[in-house]
């Protein structure tokens, strides 16, 4: 969802500050025209075909939410501004070439398709940069990718792009998929969101990219003989090892598993590709990791073989590159949500270190940090309370919970004191739209690592005001 989209020249997905529900309404007007046809595979529909005529326009600047498609995400303005501060600049066709190239893509389409598409965008830009000669003639590409963008870049690197790539920096990329994707595709959009929920669920199930977010690791729990030791009572299967998954097409599940298997085959055979990777991940948050399946639905679990390993509330900790242990020192962890990783100050500092060449990156030693877990519903109905639960590992000082609207106006602020390591706040009378919930500390003697969440207050009445009828 991180790229704006236009259909036949008219913007159909373009959230802007203060207008998330209006953007959803605009998207809703075109939702059936954006649904992809069965059998689209790794192709792109023609301009006059169903789902065709769509072009990516720009990276999403502001908060964007499509319930049931993926996680609410803040935009990429902060990341681009940070890269500008590091000296990276976009080029101008009429002027000097640039060394910063934002690449929007049609996130509905297959990651294979978008990976192949990168060649026609990146390689001419790299040649123009190299043509300056001197120190530039051997320049290579450094990718900075958030979420699914890392899968697109991995495909490009594994299929011809490795020779001109120096680094792959990923922020919350699901290297082995995410169990949440199964839950969203099977269960669909929460009921109570009018006809739009059904239309959005149909759209999600038509997207090759949504299937390519399914977990490739063994994630389906099946009970073994209860006489066995507790650790062996649960058997884990891959999605392509179970007979069926409710609502999902078996052929598309198998293709998604092949997508990951093909990537890992190439990466495991090429040490240089593995050395390019620099995964930056979210941690400590309650994250769906495994599932159980019944005849008609699935149940998302926050544990892996009974252990809570956490993640960024969207991508679980087990979705690291295959074969890398969770405590590997090359993996950098940040206690924050998936939708805020690209705005996290500590993570941005790490990007500086990752992309710098020949420059010493000096940092002050950090103060001790209390890493917190924050539970906030991603969607509530207008008129409902918004609960915020914060786990602080036994800390006793109050924490600060601030709710702001989409354009940064503070709506409410509370400073609950933890009881047995847990602090709880409740916010009432929030207006329709997206809200940012920031959790920080109040005591300068112990620094609480900030965690930022996004919650959407849904209102059919507000959507109707923008022309989307139930």
Short mmCIF file of C-alpha atoms in Angstrom, two decimals:
data_model
loop_
_atom_site.label_atom_id
_atom_site.label_comp_id
_atom_site.label_asym_id
_atom_site.label_seq_id
_atom_site.Cartn_x
_atom_site.Cartn_y
_atom_site.Cartn_z
CA UNK A 1 0.00 0.00 0.00
CA UNK A 2 3.02 2.28 0.23
CA UNK A 3 2.67 3.75 -3.26
CA UNK A 4 -0.03 6.04 -4.59
CA UNK A 5 -1.95 4.69 -7.59
CA UNK A 6 -3.66 6.31 -10.57
CA UNK A 7 -6.10 4.61 -12.95
CA UNK A 8 -6.25 6.07 -16.45
CA UNK A 9 -4.67 9.23 -15.07
CA UNK A 10 -7.06 9.71 -12.14
CA UNK A 11 -5.76 9.19 -8.60
CA UNK A 12 -7.49 6.26 -6.88
CA UNK A 13 -5.20 5.75 -3.86
CA UNK A 14 -3.64 8.90 -2.45
CA UNK A 15 -4.05 9.44 1.30
CA UNK A 16 -2.95 12.85 2.53
CA UNK A 17 -2.63 14.33 6.00
CA UNK A 18 -6.04 14.68 7.62
CA UNK A 19 -7.85 12.77 4.88
CA UNK A 20 -7.44 9.03 5.48
CA UNK A 21 -11.17 8.27 5.42
CA UNK A 22 -11.63 10.43 2.33
CA UNK A 23 -8.85 8.44 0.64
CA UNK A 24 -10.57 5.19 1.63
CA UNK A 25 -13.82 6.52 0.14
CA UNK A 26 -12.04 7.44 -3.10
CA UNK A 27 -10.49 3.98 -3.20
CA UNK A 28 -13.90 2.45 -2.54
CA UNK A 29 -15.37 4.11 -5.64
CA UNK A 30 -12.83 2.25 -7.80
CA UNK A 31 -12.42 -0.92 -5.78
CA UNK A 32 -14.12 -3.28 -8.23
CA UNK A 33 -12.12 -1.79 -11.10
CA UNK A 34 -8.89 -2.46 -9.17
CA UNK A 35 -9.62 -6.13 -8.53
CA UNK A 36 -7.33 -8.37 -10.56
CA UNK A 37 -8.65 -11.20 -12.76
CA UNK A 38 -8.19 -14.86 -11.91
CA UNK A 39 -5.03 -16.30 -13.38
CA UNK A 40 -3.16 -12.98 -13.60
CA UNK A 41 -0.10 -14.70 -12.11
CA UNK A 42 3.07 -12.68 -12.65
CA UNK A 43 1.62 -10.53 -15.41
CA UNK A 44 0.16 -7.04 -15.49
CA UNK A 45 -3.34 -6.52 -16.91
CA UNK A 46 -3.59 -4.50 -20.10
CA UNK A 47 -4.97 -0.98 -19.96
CA UNK A 48 -8.41 -2.13 -21.14
CA UNK A 49 -8.46 -5.40 -19.20
CA UNK A 50 -10.16 -5.84 -15.80
CA UNK A 51 -7.93 -4.28 -13.17
CA UNK A 52 -5.81 -2.58 -15.83
CA UNK A 53 -4.86 1.00 -16.56
CA UNK A 54 -3.24 1.44 -13.14
CA UNK A 55 0.13 3.12 -12.66
CA UNK A 56 2.16 3.74 -9.50
CA UNK A 57 2.81 7.45 -9.00
CA UNK A 58 4.82 8.18 -5.84
CA UNK A 59 5.79 6.86 -2.43
CA UNK A 60 3.05 7.42 0.12
CA UNK A 61 3.91 10.58 2.09
CA UNK A 62 1.42 10.26 4.96
CA UNK A 63 -0.44 7.75 7.14
CA UNK A 64 -2.32 5.18 5.07
CA UNK A 65 -4.74 2.45 6.08
CA UNK A 66 -6.78 -0.11 4.15
CA UNK A 67 -8.43 -2.42 6.69
CA UNK A 68 -7.73 -6.07 5.98
CA UNK A 69 -5.14 -5.48 3.27
CA UNK A 70 -2.11 -4.87 5.49
CA UNK A 71 -0.95 -2.94 8.54
CA UNK A 72 -1.63 0.79 9.04
CA UNK A 73 1.58 2.53 8.01
CA UNK A 74 2.98 5.99 8.40
CA UNK A 75 4.29 7.50 5.19
CA UNK A 76 7.83 7.77 3.88
CA UNK A 77 8.39 11.52 4.23
CA UNK A 78 10.61 11.13 7.31
CA UNK A 79 12.76 8.47 5.62
CA UNK A 80 13.26 10.53 2.46
CA UNK A 81 14.08 13.63 4.50
CA UNK A 82 16.64 11.64 6.48
CA UNK A 83 18.30 10.39 3.31
CA UNK A 84 18.38 13.98 2.04
CA UNK A 85 20.14 14.99 5.27
CA UNK A 86 22.75 12.30 4.56
CA UNK A 87 23.49 13.97 1.22
CA UNK A 88 21.37 11.86 -1.13
CA UNK A 89 19.49 13.78 -3.81
CA UNK A 90 16.99 12.90 -6.51
CA UNK A 91 18.08 13.56 -10.08
CA UNK A 92 16.54 15.87 -12.63
CA UNK A 93 16.20 14.81 -16.27
CA UNK A 94 17.26 18.31 -17.31
CA UNK A 95 20.05 18.56 -14.75
CA UNK A 96 22.70 16.53 -12.94
CA UNK A 97 21.95 12.87 -12.18
CA UNK A 98 20.86 12.00 -8.68
CA UNK A 99 21.91 9.29 -6.25
CA UNK A 100 18.48 8.85 -4.63
CA UNK A 101 15.73 7.12 -6.57
CA UNK A 102 12.35 6.57 -4.87
CA UNK A 103 10.60 3.68 -6.64
CA UNK A 104 6.82 3.41 -6.25
CA UNK A 105 5.24 0.22 -7.54
CA UNK A 106 1.78 -1.25 -8.10
CA UNK A 107 1.52 -3.19 -4.85
CA UNK A 108 -1.39 -5.26 -6.18
CA UNK A 109 0.85 -7.13 -8.61
CA UNK A 110 3.18 -10.07 -8.14
CA UNK A 111 6.52 -9.41 -6.46
CA UNK A 112 8.12 -11.27 -9.35
CA UNK A 113 6.61 -8.78 -11.81
CA UNK A 114 7.70 -5.79 -9.74
CA UNK A 115 11.16 -7.29 -9.26
CA UNK A 116 11.62 -7.63 -13.02
CA UNK A 117 10.30 -4.08 -13.48
CA UNK A 118 13.14 -2.72 -11.34
CA UNK A 119 15.71 -3.45 -14.04
CA UNK A 120 14.19 -0.92 -16.43
CA UNK A 121 14.12 1.74 -13.73
CA UNK A 122 17.34 1.28 -11.78
CA UNK A 123 19.85 0.32 -14.43
CA UNK A 124 19.44 3.41 -16.67
CA UNK A 125 19.65 5.63 -13.56
CA UNK A 126 22.81 3.85 -12.42
CA UNK A 127 24.41 4.20 -15.85
CA UNK A 128 23.68 7.93 -15.83
CA UNK A 129 25.30 8.25 -12.41
CA UNK A 130 28.32 6.20 -13.47
CA UNK A 131 28.74 8.28 -16.64
CA UNK A 132 30.10 11.12 -14.50
CA UNK A 133 33.31 9.10 -14.38
CA UNK A 134 36.02 9.18 -11.76
CA UNK A 135 34.85 7.94 -8.36
CA UNK A 136 31.36 7.32 -9.75
CA UNK A 137 32.18 4.88 -12.54
CA UNK A 138 32.07 1.80 -10.30
CA UNK A 139 29.04 2.86 -8.25
CA UNK A 140 26.55 0.23 -7.16
CA UNK A 141 22.99 0.23 -5.84
CA UNK A 142 22.11 0.34 -2.16
CA UNK A 143 18.49 -0.62 -1.52
CA UNK A 144 16.57 0.78 1.46
CA UNK A 145 13.27 -1.12 1.54
CA UNK A 146 10.33 -1.23 3.91
CA UNK A 147 8.05 -4.25 4.30
CA UNK A 148 7.09 -5.93 0.98
CA UNK A 149 9.48 -3.63 -0.89
CA UNK A 150 12.28 -5.83 0.44
CA UNK A 151 10.73 -8.87 -1.28
CA UNK A 152 10.65 -7.00 -4.59
CA UNK A 153 14.31 -6.02 -4.21
CA UNK A 154 15.29 -9.57 -3.21
CA UNK A 155 13.74 -10.91 -6.41
CA UNK A 156 15.61 -8.38 -8.53
CA UNK A 157 18.92 -9.11 -6.80
CA UNK A 158 18.46 -12.88 -7.12
CA UNK A 159 17.62 -12.64 -10.82
CA UNK A 160 20.42 -10.59 -12.30
CA UNK A 161 20.74 -7.56 -10.04
CA UNK A 162 23.39 -8.89 -7.67
CA UNK A 163 26.34 -7.72 -9.78
CA UNK A 164 25.36 -4.07 -9.46
CA UNK A 165 24.09 -4.20 -5.86
CA UNK A 166 26.19 -3.28 -2.83
CA UNK A 167 23.69 -3.43 0.01
CA UNK A 168 20.12 -4.47 0.79
CA UNK A 169 18.85 -2.67 3.88
CA UNK A 170 15.40 -3.93 4.86
CA UNK A 171 13.02 -2.46 7.42
CA UNK A 172 10.48 -4.99 8.65
CA UNK A 173 10.66 -7.10 5.49
CA UNK A 174 8.92 -10.47 5.95
CA UNK A 175 11.77 -12.61 4.59
CA UNK A 176 9.64 -15.71 5.13
CA UNK A 177 6.19 -14.16 5.09
CA UNK A 178 3.79 -13.40 7.93
CA UNK A 179 1.02 -15.46 9.54
CA UNK A 180 -1.08 -12.31 9.71
CA UNK A 181 -1.48 -12.46 5.92
CA UNK A 182 -3.29 -15.81 6.26
CA UNK A 183 -5.61 -14.43 8.91
CA UNK A 184 -6.50 -11.37 6.83
CA UNK A 185 -7.14 -13.29 3.62
CA UNK A 186 -9.21 -15.99 5.31
CA UNK A 187 -11.22 -13.96 7.79
CA UNK A 188 -11.60 -10.92 5.58
CA UNK A 189 -12.49 -7.43 6.71
CA UNK A 190 -14.24 -7.08 10.09
CA UNK A 191 -18.00 -7.29 9.75
CA UNK A 192 -19.86 -4.08 10.46
CA UNK A 193 -18.00 -2.06 7.83
CA UNK A 194 -20.90 -2.24 5.35
CA UNK A 195 -20.66 -3.55 1.77
CA UNK A 196 -17.21 -2.00 1.52
CA UNK A 197 -15.88 -4.81 3.74
CA UNK A 198 -17.02 -7.48 1.27
CA UNK A 199 -15.60 -5.58 -1.70
CA UNK A 200 -12.25 -5.03 0.03
CA UNK A 201 -12.04 -8.70 1.01
CA UNK A 202 -12.64 -9.71 -2.63
CA UNK A 203 -9.95 -7.28 -3.75
CA UNK A 204 -7.42 -8.64 -1.25
CA UNK A 205 -8.02 -12.24 -2.36
CA UNK A 206 -7.42 -11.25 -6.00
CA UNK A 207 -3.92 -9.85 -5.38
CA UNK A 208 -0.87 -12.02 -6.16
CA UNK A 209 1.15 -9.83 -3.80
CA UNK A 210 -1.17 -10.64 -0.88
CA UNK A 211 -0.57 -14.36 -1.40
CA UNK A 212 3.18 -13.71 -1.60
CA UNK A 213 3.03 -12.38 1.96
CA UNK A 214 1.85 -15.78 3.23
CA UNK A 215 4.35 -17.46 5.57
CA UNK A 216 6.75 -19.93 3.99
CA UNK A 217 7.93 -21.23 7.37
CA UNK A 218 6.04 -24.06 9.09
CA UNK A 219 3.21 -22.16 10.77
CA UNK A 220 0.14 -24.44 10.97
CA UNK A 221 -0.21 -26.12 14.36
CA UNK A 222 -1.45 -29.70 14.52
CA UNK A 223 -1.67 -31.68 17.73
CA UNK A 224 0.39 -34.84 18.07
CA UNK A 225 0.06 -37.57 20.69
CA UNK A 226 -0.51 -35.83 24.04
CA UNK A 227 1.58 -38.54 25.70
CA UNK A 228 4.66 -36.95 24.16
CA UNK A 229 6.75 -34.31 25.91
CA UNK A 230 5.02 -30.88 25.79
CA UNK A 231 7.51 -29.49 23.26
CA UNK A 232 6.67 -32.37 20.89
CA UNK A 233 2.89 -32.36 21.29
CA UNK A 234 2.47 -29.75 18.56
CA UNK A 235 3.52 -30.41 14.98
CA UNK A 236 4.08 -27.46 12.64
CA UNK A 237 3.30 -27.71 8.91
CA UNK A 238 3.79 -25.39 5.97
CA UNK A 239 0.73 -24.04 4.22
CA UNK A 240 1.39 -26.29 1.21
CA UNK A 241 1.51 -29.34 3.49
CA UNK A 242 -2.07 -29.07 4.77
CA UNK A 243 -5.02 -30.39 2.81
CA UNK A 244 -6.67 -26.99 2.40
CA UNK A 245 -6.95 -23.51 3.88
CA UNK A 246 -10.45 -21.97 4.07
CA UNK A 247 -11.17 -19.37 1.36
CA UNK A 248 -7.70 -19.64 -0.22
CA UNK A 249 -6.85 -21.22 -3.57
CA UNK A 250 -4.44 -24.13 -3.21
CA UNK A 251 -2.65 -23.36 -6.49
CA UNK A 252 -1.95 -19.80 -5.36
CA UNK A 253 -0.69 -20.99 -1.97
CA UNK A 254 1.71 -23.38 -3.71
CA UNK A 255 2.91 -20.61 -6.03
CA UNK A 256 3.59 -18.36 -3.02
CA UNK A 257 5.65 -21.10 -1.39
CA UNK A 258 7.61 -21.51 -4.65
CA UNK A 259 8.26 -17.75 -4.64
CA UNK A 260 10.08 -18.00 -1.32
CA UNK A 261 11.75 -21.32 -2.15
CA UNK A 262 13.14 -19.88 -5.40
CA UNK A 263 14.52 -16.84 -3.59
CA UNK A 264 16.14 -18.93 -0.87
CA UNK A 265 17.67 -21.36 -3.36
CA UNK A 266 19.50 -18.53 -5.11
CA UNK A 267 20.47 -16.74 -1.89
CA UNK A 268 21.74 -19.89 -0.18
CA UNK A 269 23.96 -20.63 -3.17
CA UNK A 270 25.50 -17.15 -3.32
CA UNK A 271 27.51 -15.95 -0.35
CA UNK A 272 27.80 -12.46 -1.82
CA UNK A 273 24.02 -12.03 -1.91
CA UNK A 274 23.77 -13.14 1.71
CA UNK A 275 26.49 -10.66 2.68
CA UNK A 276 24.52 -7.77 1.15
CA UNK A 277 21.63 -8.22 3.56
CA UNK A 278 21.16 -5.85 6.47
CA UNK A 279 17.83 -6.70 8.13
CA UNK A 280 16.45 -4.12 10.58
CA UNK A 281 13.49 -5.57 12.45
CA UNK A 282 10.83 -4.62 14.96
CA UNK A 283 10.65 -6.56 18.20
CA UNK A 284 8.87 -6.95 21.55
CA UNK A 285 5.37 -6.44 20.10
CA UNK A 286 2.61 -9.03 20.27
CA UNK A 287 2.71 -10.64 16.81
CA UNK A 288 0.73 -13.40 15.15
CA UNK A 289 3.22 -16.17 14.40
CA UNK A 290 1.39 -19.48 13.95
CA UNK A 291 -2.18 -20.60 13.20
CA UNK A 292 -4.67 -23.36 13.72
CA UNK A 293 -7.18 -24.29 11.00
CA UNK A 294 -10.80 -25.35 11.35
CA UNK A 295 -13.27 -26.21 8.60
CA UNK A 296 -14.27 -22.60 7.97
CA UNK A 297 -11.67 -20.29 9.47
CA UNK A 298 -8.23 -19.90 11.03
CA UNK A 299 -7.09 -18.76 14.47
CA UNK A 300 -3.99 -16.61 14.76
CA UNK A 301 -1.63 -17.41 17.65
CA UNK A 302 1.05 -15.17 19.17
CA UNK A 303 3.34 -18.09 19.97
CA UNK A 304 5.76 -20.43 18.22
CA UNK A 305 5.84 -23.89 19.81
CA UNK A 306 4.35 -22.30 22.92
CA UNK A 307 6.92 -19.50 23.17
CA UNK A 308 6.16 -15.81 22.62
CA UNK A 309 8.97 -14.63 20.33
CA UNK A 310 7.38 -11.29 19.45
CA UNK A 311 7.94 -9.23 16.33
CA UNK A 312 6.75 -5.85 15.07
CA UNK A 313 3.02 -6.64 15.51
CA UNK A 314 2.84 -7.64 11.83
CA UNK A 315 6.01 -9.53 10.88
CA UNK A 316 7.00 -12.19 13.44
CA UNK A 317 10.53 -12.68 14.71
CA UNK A 318 10.73 -16.09 12.98
CA UNK A 319 10.44 -14.39 9.57
CA UNK A 320 14.15 -13.61 9.44
CA UNK A 321 16.27 -14.84 6.52
CA UNK A 322 16.26 -18.63 6.54
CA UNK A 323 18.99 -20.19 8.65
CA UNK A 324 19.77 -17.07 10.71
CA UNK A 325 19.16 -17.51 14.46
CA UNK A 326 17.02 -14.94 16.27
CA UNK A 327 19.99 -13.75 18.33
CA UNK A 328 22.38 -13.37 15.39
CA UNK A 329 24.45 -10.18 15.95
CA UNK A 330 23.97 -9.06 12.34
CA UNK A 331 20.23 -8.57 12.97
CA UNK A 332 19.32 -5.20 14.48
CA UNK A 333 16.16 -5.12 16.62
CA UNK A 334 14.00 -2.12 17.54
CA UNK A 335 11.03 -2.23 19.90
CA UNK A 336 8.51 -0.58 17.59
CA UNK A 337 5.57 -1.32 15.31
CA UNK A 338 5.82 -2.36 11.66
CA UNK A 339 4.12 0.79 10.44
CA UNK A 340 6.60 3.09 12.20
CA UNK A 341 9.96 1.43 11.55
CA UNK A 342 10.76 3.80 8.69
CA UNK A 343 10.23 6.73 11.09
CA UNK A 344 12.02 5.30 14.15
CA UNK A 345 14.96 7.62 15.05
CA UNK A 346 17.29 4.84 16.20
CA UNK A 347 16.60 2.82 13.06
CA UNK A 348 17.25 5.85 10.85
CA UNK A 349 20.65 6.18 12.52
CA UNK A 350 21.36 2.56 11.60
CA UNK A 351 20.48 3.30 7.96
CA UNK A 352 23.12 6.03 8.05
CA UNK A 353 25.74 3.49 9.14
CA UNK A 354 24.58 0.94 6.58
CA UNK A 355 24.73 3.18 3.51
CA UNK A 356 27.78 5.27 4.43
CA UNK A 357 30.98 4.62 2.50
CA UNK A 358 34.30 5.90 3.80
CA UNK A 359 32.66 8.07 6.44
CA UNK A 360 32.87 7.52 10.17
CA UNK A 361 29.41 7.73 11.69
CA UNK A 362 29.79 9.05 15.24
CA UNK A 363 27.09 8.42 17.80
CA UNK A 364 26.67 9.24 21.45
CA UNK A 365 26.38 6.21 23.70
CA UNK A 366 22.67 5.59 24.26
CA UNK A 367 21.09 5.78 27.68
CA UNK A 368 19.64 2.56 29.08
CA UNK A 369 16.39 1.86 27.27
CA UNK A 370 13.27 0.23 28.63
CA UNK A 371 11.79 -1.65 25.70
CA UNK A 372 8.01 -1.70 25.85
CA UNK A 373 5.23 -3.72 24.28
CA UNK A 374 2.20 -1.73 23.19
CA UNK A 375 -1.17 -3.27 22.35
CA UNK A 376 -3.58 -0.98 20.48
CA UNK A 377 -6.47 -2.08 18.23
CA UNK A 378 -5.80 -1.08 14.64
CA UNK A 379 -9.49 -0.39 14.00
CA UNK A 380 -12.40 0.67 16.18
CA UNK A 381 -15.87 1.93 15.30
CA UNK A 382 -16.79 5.53 15.93
CA UNK A 383 -18.09 5.86 19.48
CA UNK A 384 -15.99 3.02 20.89
CA UNK A 385 -13.21 3.57 23.42
CA UNK A 386 -9.58 3.09 22.38
CA UNK A 387 -7.67 0.99 24.95
CA UNK A 388 -3.87 1.15 25.11
CA UNK A 389 -2.01 -1.50 27.12
CA UNK A 390 1.72 -1.10 27.73
CA UNK A 391 3.99 -3.81 29.19
CA UNK A 392 7.23 -2.44 30.69
CA UNK A 393 9.06 -5.45 32.15
CA UNK A 394 8.44 -4.48 35.76
CA UNK A 395 9.20 -0.73 35.49
CA UNK A 396 7.31 1.39 38.03
CA UNK A 397 7.46 5.00 36.80
CA UNK A 398 4.51 6.43 34.84
CA UNK A 399 4.65 6.43 31.07
CA UNK A 400 3.13 8.96 28.70
CA UNK A 401 0.56 7.98 26.09
CA UNK A 402 -0.27 10.67 23.54
CA UNK A 403 -2.96 10.53 20.87
CA UNK A 404 -2.67 12.87 17.89
CA UNK A 405 -4.75 13.19 14.77
CA UNK A 406 -3.47 12.75 11.21
CA UNK A 407 -2.05 16.27 10.99
CA UNK A 408 -0.31 16.21 14.37
CA UNK A 409 -2.84 17.91 16.66
CA UNK A 410 -2.73 16.45 20.16
CA UNK A 411 -6.19 15.12 21.05
CA UNK A 412 -5.43 13.64 24.46
CA UNK A 413 -2.55 12.68 26.72
CA UNK A 414 -2.46 10.37 29.73
CA UNK A 415 0.30 9.29 32.13
CA UNK A 416 -0.76 5.94 33.60
CA UNK A 417 1.38 4.34 36.30
CA UNK A 418 2.29 0.69 35.77
CA UNK A 419 0.80 -1.92 38.05
CA UNK A 420 2.83 -5.14 38.09
CA UNK A 421 4.65 -3.93 34.97
CA UNK A 422 1.54 -3.05 32.95
CA UNK A 423 0.11 0.42 32.31
CA UNK A 424 -3.32 0.96 30.77
CA UNK A 425 -4.93 4.03 29.23
CA UNK A 426 -8.40 4.51 27.72
CA UNK A 427 -9.29 7.24 25.25
CA UNK A 428 -12.88 8.23 24.52
CA UNK A 429 -14.75 10.38 22.03
CA UNK A 430 -12.09 10.15 19.32
CA UNK A 431 -13.23 11.61 15.99
CA UNK A 432 -13.37 9.52 12.79
CA UNK A 433 -10.06 9.07 10.98
CA UNK A 434 -6.54 7.81 11.67
CA UNK A 435 -4.87 8.47 15.00
CA UNK A 436 -1.24 8.18 16.08
CA UNK A 437 -0.63 6.70 19.54
CA UNK A 438 2.86 7.44 20.89
CA UNK A 439 4.19 5.82 24.06
CA UNK A 440 7.18 7.49 25.73
CA UNK A 441 8.71 7.79 29.20
CA UNK A 442 8.28 10.49 31.84
CA UNK A 443 11.43 9.95 33.91
CA UNK A 444 14.69 11.28 32.36
CA UNK A 445 16.68 8.81 34.48
CA UNK A 446 15.40 5.87 32.47
CA UNK A 447 14.70 6.19 28.79
CA UNK A 448 11.67 4.40 27.41
CA UNK A 449 12.17 3.40 23.80
CA UNK A 450 9.32 5.14 21.95
CA UNK A 451 6.70 2.98 20.26
CA UNK A 452 4.26 4.47 17.77
CA UNK A 453 0.99 2.86 16.64
CA UNK A 454 -1.77 3.83 14.21
CA UNK A 455 -5.45 3.22 14.89
CA UNK A 456 -8.33 3.94 12.53
CA UNK A 457 -11.67 5.16 13.91
CA UNK A 458 -14.17 3.94 11.31
CA UNK A 459 -17.37 5.85 10.58
CA UNK A 460 -19.85 4.85 7.87
CA UNK A 461 -21.43 8.28 8.24
CA UNK A 462 -18.13 10.04 7.57
CA UNK A 463 -17.45 7.82 4.56
CA UNK A 464 -20.93 8.57 3.23
CA UNK A 465 -20.11 12.27 3.53
CA UNK A 466 -17.29 11.58 1.07
CA UNK A 467 -19.61 9.70 -1.25
CA UNK A 468 -19.07 6.06 -0.21
CA UNK A 469 -22.47 4.58 0.57
CA UNK A 470 -22.96 1.41 2.60
#
